[in-house]
Short mmCIF file of C-alpha atoms in Angstrom, two decimals:
data_model
loop_
_atom_site.label_atom_id
_atom_site.label_comp_id
_atom_site.label_asym_id
_atom_site.label_seq_id
_atom_site.Cartn_x
_atom_site.Cartn_y
_atom_site.Cartn_z
CA ALA A 41 99.12 -2.20 68.69
CA SER A 42 100.99 -1.44 71.89
CA ASP A 43 104.72 -1.05 71.82
CA LEU A 44 104.93 -2.29 75.44
CA GLY A 45 106.58 0.88 76.64
CA ALA A 46 109.46 0.52 74.19
CA LEU A 47 111.78 3.45 73.67
CA ARG A 48 111.44 4.79 70.15
CA GLY A 49 114.18 5.32 67.64
CA SER A 50 114.45 6.06 63.94
CA VAL A 51 117.18 5.03 61.51
CA VAL A 52 117.82 5.67 57.83
CA LEU A 53 119.31 3.11 55.45
CA ILE A 54 121.08 4.93 52.59
CA PRO A 55 122.53 2.62 49.95
CA ARG A 56 125.17 3.55 47.40
CA PHE A 57 125.14 1.13 44.52
CA GLY A 58 128.34 -0.14 42.94
CA ALA A 59 128.26 -1.45 39.38
CA ASN A 60 124.74 -2.91 39.75
CA ASP A 61 126.19 -5.43 42.16
CA THR A 62 124.04 -5.61 45.28
CA GLU A 63 126.76 -7.57 47.09
CA ARG A 64 128.98 -4.51 46.83
CA THR A 65 126.36 -1.99 47.90
CA LEU A 66 127.72 0.32 50.58
CA PHE A 67 125.58 2.12 53.15
CA ALA A 68 125.97 5.57 54.68
CA ALA A 69 127.08 5.16 58.28
CA ILE A 70 128.70 7.02 61.12
CA LEU A 71 131.66 6.02 63.27
CA ALA A 72 129.94 6.70 66.58
CA ARG A 73 132.11 8.58 69.07
CA LYS A 74 130.02 7.38 72.03
CA ASN A 75 130.58 3.71 71.09
CA ASN A 76 134.32 3.62 70.36
CA ARG A 77 133.80 4.54 66.70
CA ALA A 78 131.46 1.60 66.10
CA VAL A 79 129.82 1.59 62.68
CA GLU A 80 126.16 2.63 62.98
CA LEU A 81 123.31 3.65 60.72
CA PRO A 82 122.39 7.32 61.04
CA GLY A 83 119.43 7.85 63.35
CA GLY A 84 118.32 8.57 66.86
CA LYS A 85 115.43 9.23 69.19
CA PRO A 86 112.44 11.37 68.19
CA GLU A 87 112.01 14.59 70.17
CA ARG A 88 108.74 15.17 72.03
CA GLY A 89 105.90 15.36 69.49
CA GLU A 90 108.19 14.52 66.56
CA SER A 91 107.17 11.75 64.15
CA ALA A 92 109.45 8.80 63.44
CA TYR A 93 109.82 10.12 59.88
CA ALA A 94 110.77 13.65 60.96
CA ALA A 95 113.25 12.25 63.49
CA ALA A 96 114.81 9.98 60.87
CA LYS A 97 115.33 12.87 58.44
CA ARG A 98 116.62 15.28 61.10
CA GLU A 99 118.97 12.77 62.71
CA ALA A 100 120.35 11.53 59.37
CA GLU A 101 121.07 15.09 58.23
CA GLU A 102 122.66 16.02 61.57
CA GLU A 103 124.82 12.91 61.69
CA LEU A 104 125.84 12.76 58.03
CA GLY A 105 126.20 16.53 57.62
CA VAL A 106 124.41 16.66 54.27
CA PRO A 107 120.80 16.90 53.02
CA VAL A 108 119.01 13.56 52.97
CA ASP A 109 115.90 12.58 51.02
CA VAL A 110 113.92 10.10 53.11
CA ALA A 111 111.14 7.87 51.77
CA VAL A 112 107.93 8.49 53.73
CA VAL A 113 106.98 4.80 53.77
CA PRO A 114 109.16 2.97 56.31
CA LEU A 115 111.02 -0.29 55.70
CA GLY A 116 109.39 -1.48 58.89
CA GLU A 117 109.38 -1.31 62.67
CA PHE A 118 111.86 -3.48 64.52
CA LEU A 119 111.68 -4.37 68.22
CA HIS A 120 115.08 -5.02 69.74
CA ILE A 121 116.83 -5.00 73.09
CA TYR A 122 119.89 -2.86 73.73
CA GLU A 123 121.55 -2.50 77.13
CA GLY A 124 118.55 -4.14 78.81
CA ARG A 125 116.00 -1.71 77.34
CA VAL A 126 113.37 -2.52 74.72
CA TRP A 127 113.50 -0.30 71.63
CA LEU A 128 111.19 0.08 68.68
CA ALA A 129 113.26 1.25 65.72
CA THR A 130 111.45 2.56 62.65
CA ALA A 131 113.71 2.19 59.61
CA PHE A 132 113.40 4.34 56.50
CA LEU A 133 115.13 4.19 53.14
CA GLY A 134 116.94 7.33 52.04
CA ASP A 135 119.20 8.94 49.47
CA LEU A 136 121.91 11.51 49.92
CA GLN A 137 121.31 14.68 47.96
CA GLY A 138 124.49 14.69 45.92
CA ALA A 139 127.23 15.26 48.47
CA HIS A 140 129.37 12.68 50.20
CA PRO A 141 128.57 12.29 53.90
CA LYS A 142 130.78 14.48 56.10
CA GLY A 143 129.72 13.53 59.61
CA GLY A 144 128.71 15.66 62.56
CA ALA A 145 128.80 15.90 66.33
CA GLU A 146 128.13 12.16 66.76
CA GLY A 147 131.15 11.12 64.70
CA SER A 148 132.64 11.04 61.25
CA ALA A 149 130.70 9.55 58.34
CA THR A 150 131.73 6.74 56.05
CA TRP A 151 130.41 4.29 53.47
CA ALA A 152 130.16 0.91 55.18
CA THR A 153 129.73 -2.66 53.98
CA ARG A 154 126.99 -4.93 55.28
CA GLU A 155 129.60 -6.77 57.33
CA GLU A 156 130.79 -3.55 58.96
CA LEU A 157 127.21 -2.59 59.86
CA LEU A 158 126.49 -6.06 61.23
CA GLY A 159 129.63 -5.84 63.36
CA GLY A 160 128.57 -2.46 64.77
CA THR A 161 126.72 -1.54 67.94
CA TYR A 162 123.26 -2.63 66.73
CA GLY A 163 124.17 -5.64 64.56
CA PRO A 164 121.23 -7.89 65.47
CA VAL A 165 118.56 -5.33 64.53
CA VAL A 166 120.57 -4.11 61.51
CA ARG A 167 120.48 -7.70 60.18
CA ARG A 168 116.66 -7.57 60.25
CA ILE A 169 116.58 -4.09 58.67
CA LEU A 170 118.85 -5.28 55.84
CA ALA A 171 116.62 -8.34 55.33
CA ALA A 172 113.58 -6.05 55.00
CA TYR A 173 115.54 -3.89 52.54
CA ASP A 174 116.51 -6.94 50.47
CA ALA A 175 112.89 -8.15 50.42
CA ARG A 176 111.61 -4.70 49.39
CA LYS A 177 114.25 -4.27 46.70
CA GLY A 178 113.62 -7.63 45.06
CA GLY A 179 115.98 -6.92 42.18
CA GLY A 180 115.81 -3.18 41.66
CA HIS A 181 115.91 0.17 43.45
CA GLY A 182 113.47 2.92 42.79
#
């Protein structure tokens, strides 16, 4: 399958569950300095020769400032257009290893609601990533 010359990116969806209520699940996010502190999922572009998985783990740890456990099997690949360029984002599910996210060079970290993520820089593709997460979860996490 060709990705039609799409630029590649990797993102990590890290849920924090509140009282077994999926409607109140929060997600680890950064307030991106480069985009006026827009709410974004942690992630970025793979370096030369780096797998989507390795990029997702590295970027999430750099941006959140804490160790991240990333599931090897992705939530999916999502084509989207941003600033006139075609991107292929590979989304992974992750967990923070204990600590609260601190943030890094890209911006401070926070726990964000679905609505905050959907209102962020990449809302249209985040909506599809969250739909894939909901379909995968199907009533339980694990």
